[in-house]
Short mmCIF file of C-alpha atoms in Angstrom, two decimals:
data_model
loop_
_atom_site.label_atom_id
_atom_site.label_comp_id
_atom_site.label_asym_id
_atom_site.label_seq_id
_atom_site.Cartn_x
_atom_site.Cartn_y
_atom_site.Cartn_z
CA SER A 28 4.77 30.82 20.12
CA GLY A 29 2.88 33.63 21.63
CA THR A 30 3.49 37.36 22.36
CA ALA A 31 1.91 39.49 24.93
CA ARG A 32 1.29 43.04 23.53
CA GLU A 33 1.52 45.99 25.81
CA PRO A 34 1.50 49.71 24.59
CA ASN A 35 4.82 49.85 22.69
CA LYS A 36 6.08 46.54 23.82
CA GLU A 37 6.21 42.79 22.81
CA THR A 38 7.61 40.04 24.98
CA GLY A 39 7.91 36.44 24.45
CA TRP A 40 5.13 35.03 26.01
CA LEU A 41 4.62 31.20 25.74
CA ALA A 42 7.53 28.46 25.78
CA PHE A 43 7.34 24.55 25.78
CA THR A 44 9.24 23.18 28.86
CA SER A 45 9.11 19.55 28.13
CA VAL A 46 7.62 17.39 25.43
CA ASN A 47 6.13 13.85 26.22
CA ILE A 48 5.48 10.65 24.09
CA THR A 49 3.48 7.89 25.31
CA GLY A 50 2.30 5.59 22.45
CA ASP A 51 0.34 7.68 19.72
CA ASP A 52 -0.24 10.51 22.24
CA CYS A 53 1.99 13.60 22.38
CA TRP A 54 1.74 16.53 24.65
CA ALA A 55 3.66 19.35 26.02
CA GLN A 56 4.17 21.14 29.35
CA LEU A 57 3.77 24.87 29.24
CA ARG A 58 5.42 27.58 30.70
CA VAL A 59 3.54 30.98 30.18
CA ALA A 60 5.37 34.15 31.02
CA GLY A 61 8.34 32.32 32.63
CA THR A 62 5.92 30.80 34.99
CA PRO A 63 5.36 26.60 34.84
CA THR A 64 1.64 25.90 34.56
CA ILE A 65 -0.62 22.61 35.04
CA ASN A 66 -1.68 22.97 31.49
CA LYS A 67 -0.72 20.84 28.91
CA LEU A 68 -0.78 20.91 24.94
CA ARG A 69 -1.80 17.67 23.08
CA ILE A 70 -0.19 17.72 20.21
CA VAL A 71 -2.19 15.77 17.40
CA GLN A 72 -0.56 14.62 14.11
CA PRO A 73 -0.38 11.37 12.52
CA SER A 74 1.38 8.51 14.00
CA CYS A 75 2.73 5.09 12.86
CA GLN A 76 2.43 2.07 15.21
CA SER A 77 4.19 -0.82 14.22
CA LEU A 78 1.99 -4.43 14.26
CA PRO A 79 2.90 -7.78 14.52
CA ARG A 80 4.27 -9.47 11.66
CA THR A 81 2.13 -11.02 9.12
CA GLN A 82 3.88 -14.48 9.33
CA ASN A 83 3.86 -14.19 5.46
CA GLY A 84 6.67 -15.22 3.48
CA ASN A 85 5.93 -13.20 0.51
CA THR A 86 5.58 -9.96 -0.31
CA GLY A 87 1.39 -9.67 -0.82
CA ASP A 88 1.11 -8.91 -4.44
CA VAL A 89 -2.43 -9.79 -4.29
CA ASN A 90 -4.29 -7.75 -1.76
CA PHE A 91 -8.09 -6.17 -1.21
CA VAL A 92 -10.26 -4.82 1.33
CA LEU A 93 -13.59 -6.78 1.87
CA GLY A 94 -16.01 -6.39 5.00
CA GLY A 95 -13.49 -4.00 6.89
CA LYS A 96 -10.68 -6.79 6.40
CA LEU A 97 -7.59 -6.71 4.66
CA TYR A 98 -6.74 -10.18 2.48
CA TYR A 99 -3.40 -10.52 1.05
CA GLY A 100 -0.74 -13.03 -0.13
CA GLY A 101 1.01 -14.33 -3.15
CA GLY A 102 4.37 -12.54 -4.40
CA ILE A 103 7.41 -13.41 -6.12
CA VAL A 104 10.38 -13.16 -3.67
CA SER A 105 14.03 -13.09 -4.79
CA TYR A 106 16.68 -13.42 -2.12
CA HIS A 107 20.81 -14.11 -2.42
CA GLN A 108 21.98 -17.64 -0.74
CA ALA A 109 25.62 -17.52 -0.20
CA TYR A 110 26.28 -21.05 1.63
CA MET A 111 24.38 -23.30 -0.51
CA LEU A 112 25.85 -25.63 -3.32
CA TRP A 113 24.81 -23.06 -5.98
CA PRO A 114 25.19 -19.47 -4.06
CA GLY A 115 23.46 -16.76 -6.03
CA PHE A 116 19.92 -15.12 -6.46
CA VAL A 117 16.74 -17.67 -5.90
CA THR A 118 13.23 -16.60 -7.21
CA ARG A 119 10.39 -18.01 -5.45
CA GLU A 120 6.57 -17.76 -6.14
CA GLY A 121 4.36 -17.30 -3.19
CA THR A 122 0.98 -18.88 -2.67
CA ASP A 123 0.27 -18.60 0.80
CA PHE A 124 -3.13 -16.48 1.37
CA HIS A 125 -3.72 -14.62 4.85
CA CYS A 126 -6.72 -12.19 6.44
CA TYR A 127 -6.05 -9.47 8.67
CA ASP A 128 -8.74 -8.30 11.05
CA PRO A 129 -7.90 -4.61 12.63
CA ALA A 130 -11.01 -5.15 14.73
CA THR A 131 -9.32 -7.79 16.55
CA GLY A 132 -5.67 -7.72 15.38
CA THR A 133 -5.45 -11.12 14.37
CA HIS A 134 -3.87 -12.76 11.13
CA THR A 135 -5.72 -16.01 9.66
CA ARG A 136 -3.84 -18.19 7.13
CA LEU A 137 -6.36 -19.24 4.65
CA GLY A 138 -6.04 -21.63 1.60
CA ASP A 139 -3.32 -21.27 -0.85
CA LEU A 140 -3.66 -19.36 -4.14
CA ASP A 141 -3.55 -21.09 -7.72
CA PHE A 142 -1.44 -17.96 -8.69
CA SER A 143 1.42 -15.68 -7.24
CA ILE A 144 0.50 -11.83 -8.70
CA GLY A 145 -2.87 -10.14 -9.52
CA ARG A 146 -4.47 -6.84 -9.53
CA ALA A 147 -7.40 -6.95 -7.71
CA ALA A 148 -11.20 -5.55 -8.21
CA VAL A 149 -13.73 -5.06 -5.37
CA ALA A 150 -17.06 -5.51 -6.49
CA ASP A 151 -20.91 -6.64 -4.80
CA GLY A 152 -19.37 -8.41 -1.88
CA ALA A 153 -16.55 -10.10 -3.69
CA ALA A 154 -12.93 -9.67 -5.05
CA TYR A 155 -11.72 -10.09 -8.87
CA VAL A 156 -8.26 -10.67 -9.47
CA TYR A 157 -6.41 -10.41 -12.54
CA THR A 158 -3.67 -12.63 -12.50
CA GLY A 159 -0.50 -13.98 -14.20
CA ALA A 160 -2.09 -17.34 -14.76
CA THR A 161 -3.13 -17.89 -18.43
CA ASP A 162 -5.49 -20.55 -19.99
CA ALA A 163 -5.04 -22.80 -23.12
CA GLN A 164 -5.62 -19.88 -25.49
CA GLY A 165 -3.25 -17.78 -23.69
CA ARG A 166 -5.62 -15.28 -22.14
CA ASN A 167 -4.87 -13.81 -18.41
CA LEU A 168 -7.61 -15.71 -16.15
CA ILE A 169 -9.54 -13.73 -13.75
CA TYR A 170 -10.20 -15.22 -10.51
CA LYS A 171 -13.11 -14.06 -8.06
CA TYR A 172 -12.81 -14.94 -4.25
CA ASP A 173 -16.05 -15.30 -2.01
CA PRO A 174 -15.04 -14.77 1.64
CA ALA A 175 -18.25 -16.38 3.03
CA THR A 176 -16.57 -20.04 1.99
CA ASP A 177 -12.73 -18.66 1.35
CA SER A 178 -13.06 -20.24 -1.62
CA TRP A 179 -12.01 -19.19 -5.33
CA SER A 180 -13.59 -19.96 -8.80
CA THR A 181 -12.61 -18.88 -12.44
CA ALA A 182 -14.50 -15.48 -13.18
CA GLY A 183 -13.20 -14.52 -16.83
CA CYS A 184 -10.57 -14.08 -19.01
CA HIS A 185 -8.69 -11.43 -21.05
CA ARG A 186 -6.44 -11.13 -23.65
CA GLN A 187 -3.39 -8.97 -22.96
CA GLY A 188 -1.64 -7.67 -26.08
CA SER A 189 1.97 -8.16 -26.06
CA ASN A 190 2.60 -4.58 -27.11
CA ASN A 191 0.38 -3.23 -24.54
CA PRO A 192 0.43 -5.03 -21.22
CA VAL A 193 -2.10 -4.38 -18.49
CA ALA A 194 -1.04 -1.70 -16.06
CA ALA A 195 -4.25 -1.65 -13.62
CA PHE A 196 -7.75 -3.64 -13.05
CA TYR A 197 -10.32 -2.29 -10.98
CA ALA A 198 -13.87 -1.48 -10.65
CA ALA A 199 -15.72 1.75 -10.76
CA GLY A 200 -18.91 2.93 -12.17
CA GLY A 201 -20.42 -0.65 -12.06
CA ARG A 202 -18.02 -1.93 -14.77
CA PHE A 203 -14.74 -3.69 -14.64
CA HIS A 204 -11.87 -1.77 -15.90
CA VAL A 205 -8.82 -2.84 -17.64
CA VAL A 206 -5.82 -0.17 -17.88
CA THR A 207 -2.94 -0.95 -20.54
CA ARG A 208 0.04 1.16 -21.63
CA THR A 209 -2.01 3.53 -23.77
CA GLN A 210 -5.91 2.55 -23.12
CA ARG A 211 -8.61 1.96 -20.64
CA GLU A 212 -10.89 -0.68 -21.69
CA SER A 213 -14.30 -0.97 -19.71
CA TYR A 214 -16.41 -4.64 -19.17
CA THR A 215 -19.24 -5.98 -17.65
CA LEU A 216 -18.84 -9.23 -15.66
CA GLN A 217 -20.47 -10.84 -18.48
CA GLN A 218 -18.24 -9.87 -20.76
CA LEU A 219 -15.02 -11.07 -19.01
CA ALA A 220 -16.99 -14.32 -18.27
CA ALA A 221 -17.32 -14.94 -21.83
CA GLY A 222 -14.33 -13.65 -23.00
CA GLU A 223 -15.68 -10.90 -24.89
CA GLY A 224 -14.28 -7.32 -26.29
CA PRO A 225 -15.01 -4.22 -24.12
CA SER A 226 -18.00 -2.45 -24.32
CA SER A 227 -15.98 0.79 -24.59
CA THR A 228 -12.47 1.89 -24.96
CA LEU A 229 -10.66 5.22 -24.20
CA ASP A 230 -7.21 6.54 -25.42
CA HIS A 231 -5.95 7.71 -22.20
CA GLY A 232 -3.07 9.62 -23.62
CA LEU A 233 -0.41 8.15 -21.43
CA ASN A 234 2.08 5.95 -21.48
CA LEU A 235 1.80 3.56 -18.36
CA GLY A 236 4.44 1.23 -17.46
CA ASP A 237 5.43 0.32 -13.90
CA THR A 238 1.83 1.69 -11.94
CA ARG A 239 0.47 0.97 -8.83
CA GLN A 240 -3.08 1.16 -8.22
CA PHE A 241 -5.05 2.26 -4.73
CA THR A 242 -8.79 2.33 -3.94
CA ASP A 243 -9.75 4.53 -0.98
CA GLU A 244 -13.10 3.70 1.13
CA ALA A 245 -15.20 6.11 -0.92
CA GLY A 246 -14.63 3.82 -4.07
CA GLY A 247 -12.14 6.37 -5.82
CA VAL A 248 -9.21 4.90 -7.74
CA TRP A 249 -5.90 6.04 -7.72
CA LEU A 250 -2.97 5.36 -10.32
CA TYR A 251 0.61 5.85 -9.71
CA ASP A 252 3.08 5.55 -12.46
CA ALA A 253 6.84 5.27 -11.67
CA GLY A 254 7.94 6.17 -14.91
CA SER A 255 6.56 9.78 -14.99
CA GLY A 256 6.12 10.11 -11.26
CA GLY A 257 2.86 11.18 -11.83
CA ILE A 258 -0.47 10.36 -9.41
CA TYR A 259 -3.82 10.04 -11.43
CA ARG A 260 -7.20 10.05 -10.20
CA HIS A 261 -10.21 7.59 -12.15
CA THR A 262 -12.98 9.63 -13.80
CA GLU A 263 -15.16 8.13 -16.11
CA GLY A 264 -13.70 10.79 -19.03
CA GLY A 265 -10.43 9.46 -18.11
CA PHE A 266 -7.49 9.78 -15.85
CA VAL A 267 -6.54 13.37 -13.98
CA ARG A 268 -2.99 13.98 -13.10
CA VAL A 269 -2.93 15.10 -9.35
CA ALA A 270 0.32 16.27 -8.55
CA ASP A 271 4.10 14.57 -8.85
CA ALA A 272 5.28 12.51 -6.54
CA SER A 273 8.98 11.94 -5.92
CA GLY A 274 8.61 9.75 -3.09
CA GLN A 275 7.22 6.34 -2.05
CA LEU A 276 3.52 6.28 -2.59
CA LEU A 277 1.70 4.72 0.52
CA GLY A 278 -1.99 4.51 -0.36
CA ALA A 279 -5.21 6.59 -0.49
CA CYS A 280 -7.41 6.85 2.57
CA ASP A 281 -10.69 9.32 3.02
CA GLY A 282 -10.20 10.86 -0.62
CA LYS A 283 -6.42 11.77 -0.30
CA VAL A 284 -3.17 10.33 -1.04
CA TYR A 285 -0.26 9.67 0.96
CA TYR A 286 3.09 9.33 0.31
CA CYS A 287 6.63 9.43 2.08
CA ASP A 288 9.63 11.67 1.07
CA ASN A 289 12.56 10.87 3.31
CA ASP A 290 11.33 11.37 6.72
CA LEU A 291 8.25 13.63 5.54
CA LEU A 292 4.89 12.06 4.98
CA TRP A 293 2.51 14.23 2.60
CA ARG A 294 -1.32 14.13 2.22
CA LEU A 295 -2.31 15.09 -1.36
CA ALA A 296 -6.39 16.14 -2.21
CA ALA A 297 -7.84 15.68 -5.22
CA ASP A 298 -7.32 18.97 -6.51
CA GLY A 299 -3.79 18.68 -5.87
CA THR A 300 -3.48 20.61 -2.93
CA ARG A 301 -0.37 18.92 -0.82
CA GLU A 302 0.06 19.10 2.90
CA GLN A 303 3.00 18.22 4.68
CA LEU A 304 2.72 15.98 7.68
CA GLN A 305 5.30 15.52 10.37
CA LEU A 306 5.58 11.98 11.99
CA ILE A 307 6.30 11.61 15.63
CA PHE A 308 9.52 9.35 14.73
CA ASP A 309 11.25 8.21 11.65
CA ILE A 310 9.24 5.25 9.75
CA ARG A 311 11.52 3.86 7.86
CA GLU A 312 13.86 2.99 10.73
CA GLN A 313 11.73 2.25 13.56
CA VAL A 314 8.69 0.66 12.17
CA PHE A 315 9.64 -0.85 9.05
CA SER A 316 13.18 -1.93 9.24
CA PRO A 317 13.62 -4.42 12.20
CA THR A 318 16.84 -4.63 14.21
CA GLY A 319 19.41 -6.82 12.60
CA SER A 320 18.18 -7.08 8.96
CA SER A 321 20.73 -6.44 6.73
CA TRP A 322 18.48 -5.16 3.81
CA ASP A 323 14.90 -4.65 3.04
CA THR A 324 12.74 -3.62 0.16
CA PRO A 325 10.55 -0.40 0.05
CA LEU A 326 7.22 -0.59 1.52
CA LYS A 327 4.67 -2.35 -0.58
CA TYR A 328 1.28 -1.19 -0.44
CA GLY A 329 -1.43 0.35 1.59
CA ALA A 330 -5.16 -0.41 2.32
CA ALA A 331 -7.62 2.04 3.99
CA ILE A 332 -9.91 0.64 6.65
CA ASP A 333 -12.00 2.73 9.01
CA GLY A 334 -9.99 5.78 8.14
CA LYS A 335 -6.63 4.28 9.03
CA LEU A 336 -3.99 3.45 6.46
CA TYR A 337 -2.30 0.07 6.90
CA LEU A 338 1.08 -0.59 4.98
CA PHE A 339 2.51 -3.46 4.49
CA GLY A 340 6.40 -4.03 3.93
CA GLY A 341 8.26 -5.56 1.17
CA THR A 342 10.79 -8.69 1.98
CA VAL A 343 13.13 -8.46 4.64
CA ARG A 344 16.21 -9.95 4.24
CA GLY A 345 18.68 -10.89 7.24
CA TYR A 346 21.81 -13.08 7.64
CA ASN A 347 20.73 -16.60 9.11
CA PRO A 348 22.93 -17.72 12.16
CA ARG A 349 23.22 -21.07 11.07
CA PRO A 350 25.17 -21.08 7.56
CA GLU A 351 24.81 -24.68 7.00
CA LEU A 352 20.86 -23.88 6.49
CA GLY A 353 21.74 -20.94 3.91
CA ALA A 354 22.89 -17.41 4.13
CA VAL A 355 19.38 -15.49 4.63
CA TYR A 356 15.85 -15.94 5.47
CA THR A 357 13.16 -13.81 4.21
CA HIS A 358 9.86 -12.59 5.51
CA SER A 359 7.39 -9.63 5.19
CA GLN A 360 6.05 -6.94 7.30
#
């Protein structure tokens, strides 16, 4: 809005006559003092763009960024069968593994995983995944991925306490950190490889349960705990609670956290400052819920590459037009 000031007088001055959206570009035609103008006002705001489906049948529980590319795969999918001999919910573990290159927009199918779930830490040009697989002694195995050879190898192990399950695993400050419900343990790679105890342990004072972890492009690590609804930032001295979030956490990019609350997108700075961002369209209906689907899970995770946040949806379930083959099909977005 705008006004033109004259002595003892104030009148409406600036008006939008039309708004046009083309792709990611939004602009408005202006009318000044009642007269149409040739000027256009470009409206710059965050925009969501739907990418081609990943052809991944699972939820991408194992995911990380290496060399400007997004690697993802695995997950556990539960879906309902209504027309088979034994109708009901079916659980399937996924082992397929993929790579998405934003520079070319291509998805590449890589070699299969030996596990289906895991939390990833990236260090020294390789990814290390704390998995749900265990060795003969009941220790959780840690695998290393080498993108140059598209190969996995065992990098170490860690004994998870039955009363203190692992909530996060990431790399920061030259060490690997295993976060349990009540503690944060710090390891060197050599200690993990030998199955040794941590070099240091910190009681973080939280009661972490259902958590998600995000690493931004600067290497900063963020945790979201669904139980407390809190977003936390890693520091050497412990976890700093940045803000409360009642919506769906999407990821971290450029040192800030993004989450969606109903139709609004919010951006949180490290000091807890919250900024509301307005989307051009409803991301739930026009991007992440395909036409014809009957049910879909919330967004799974986000990864930051070159200042952009790439978001992956959960498993989408739609009715199969051929009931004799089963009632539903599943895929991820």
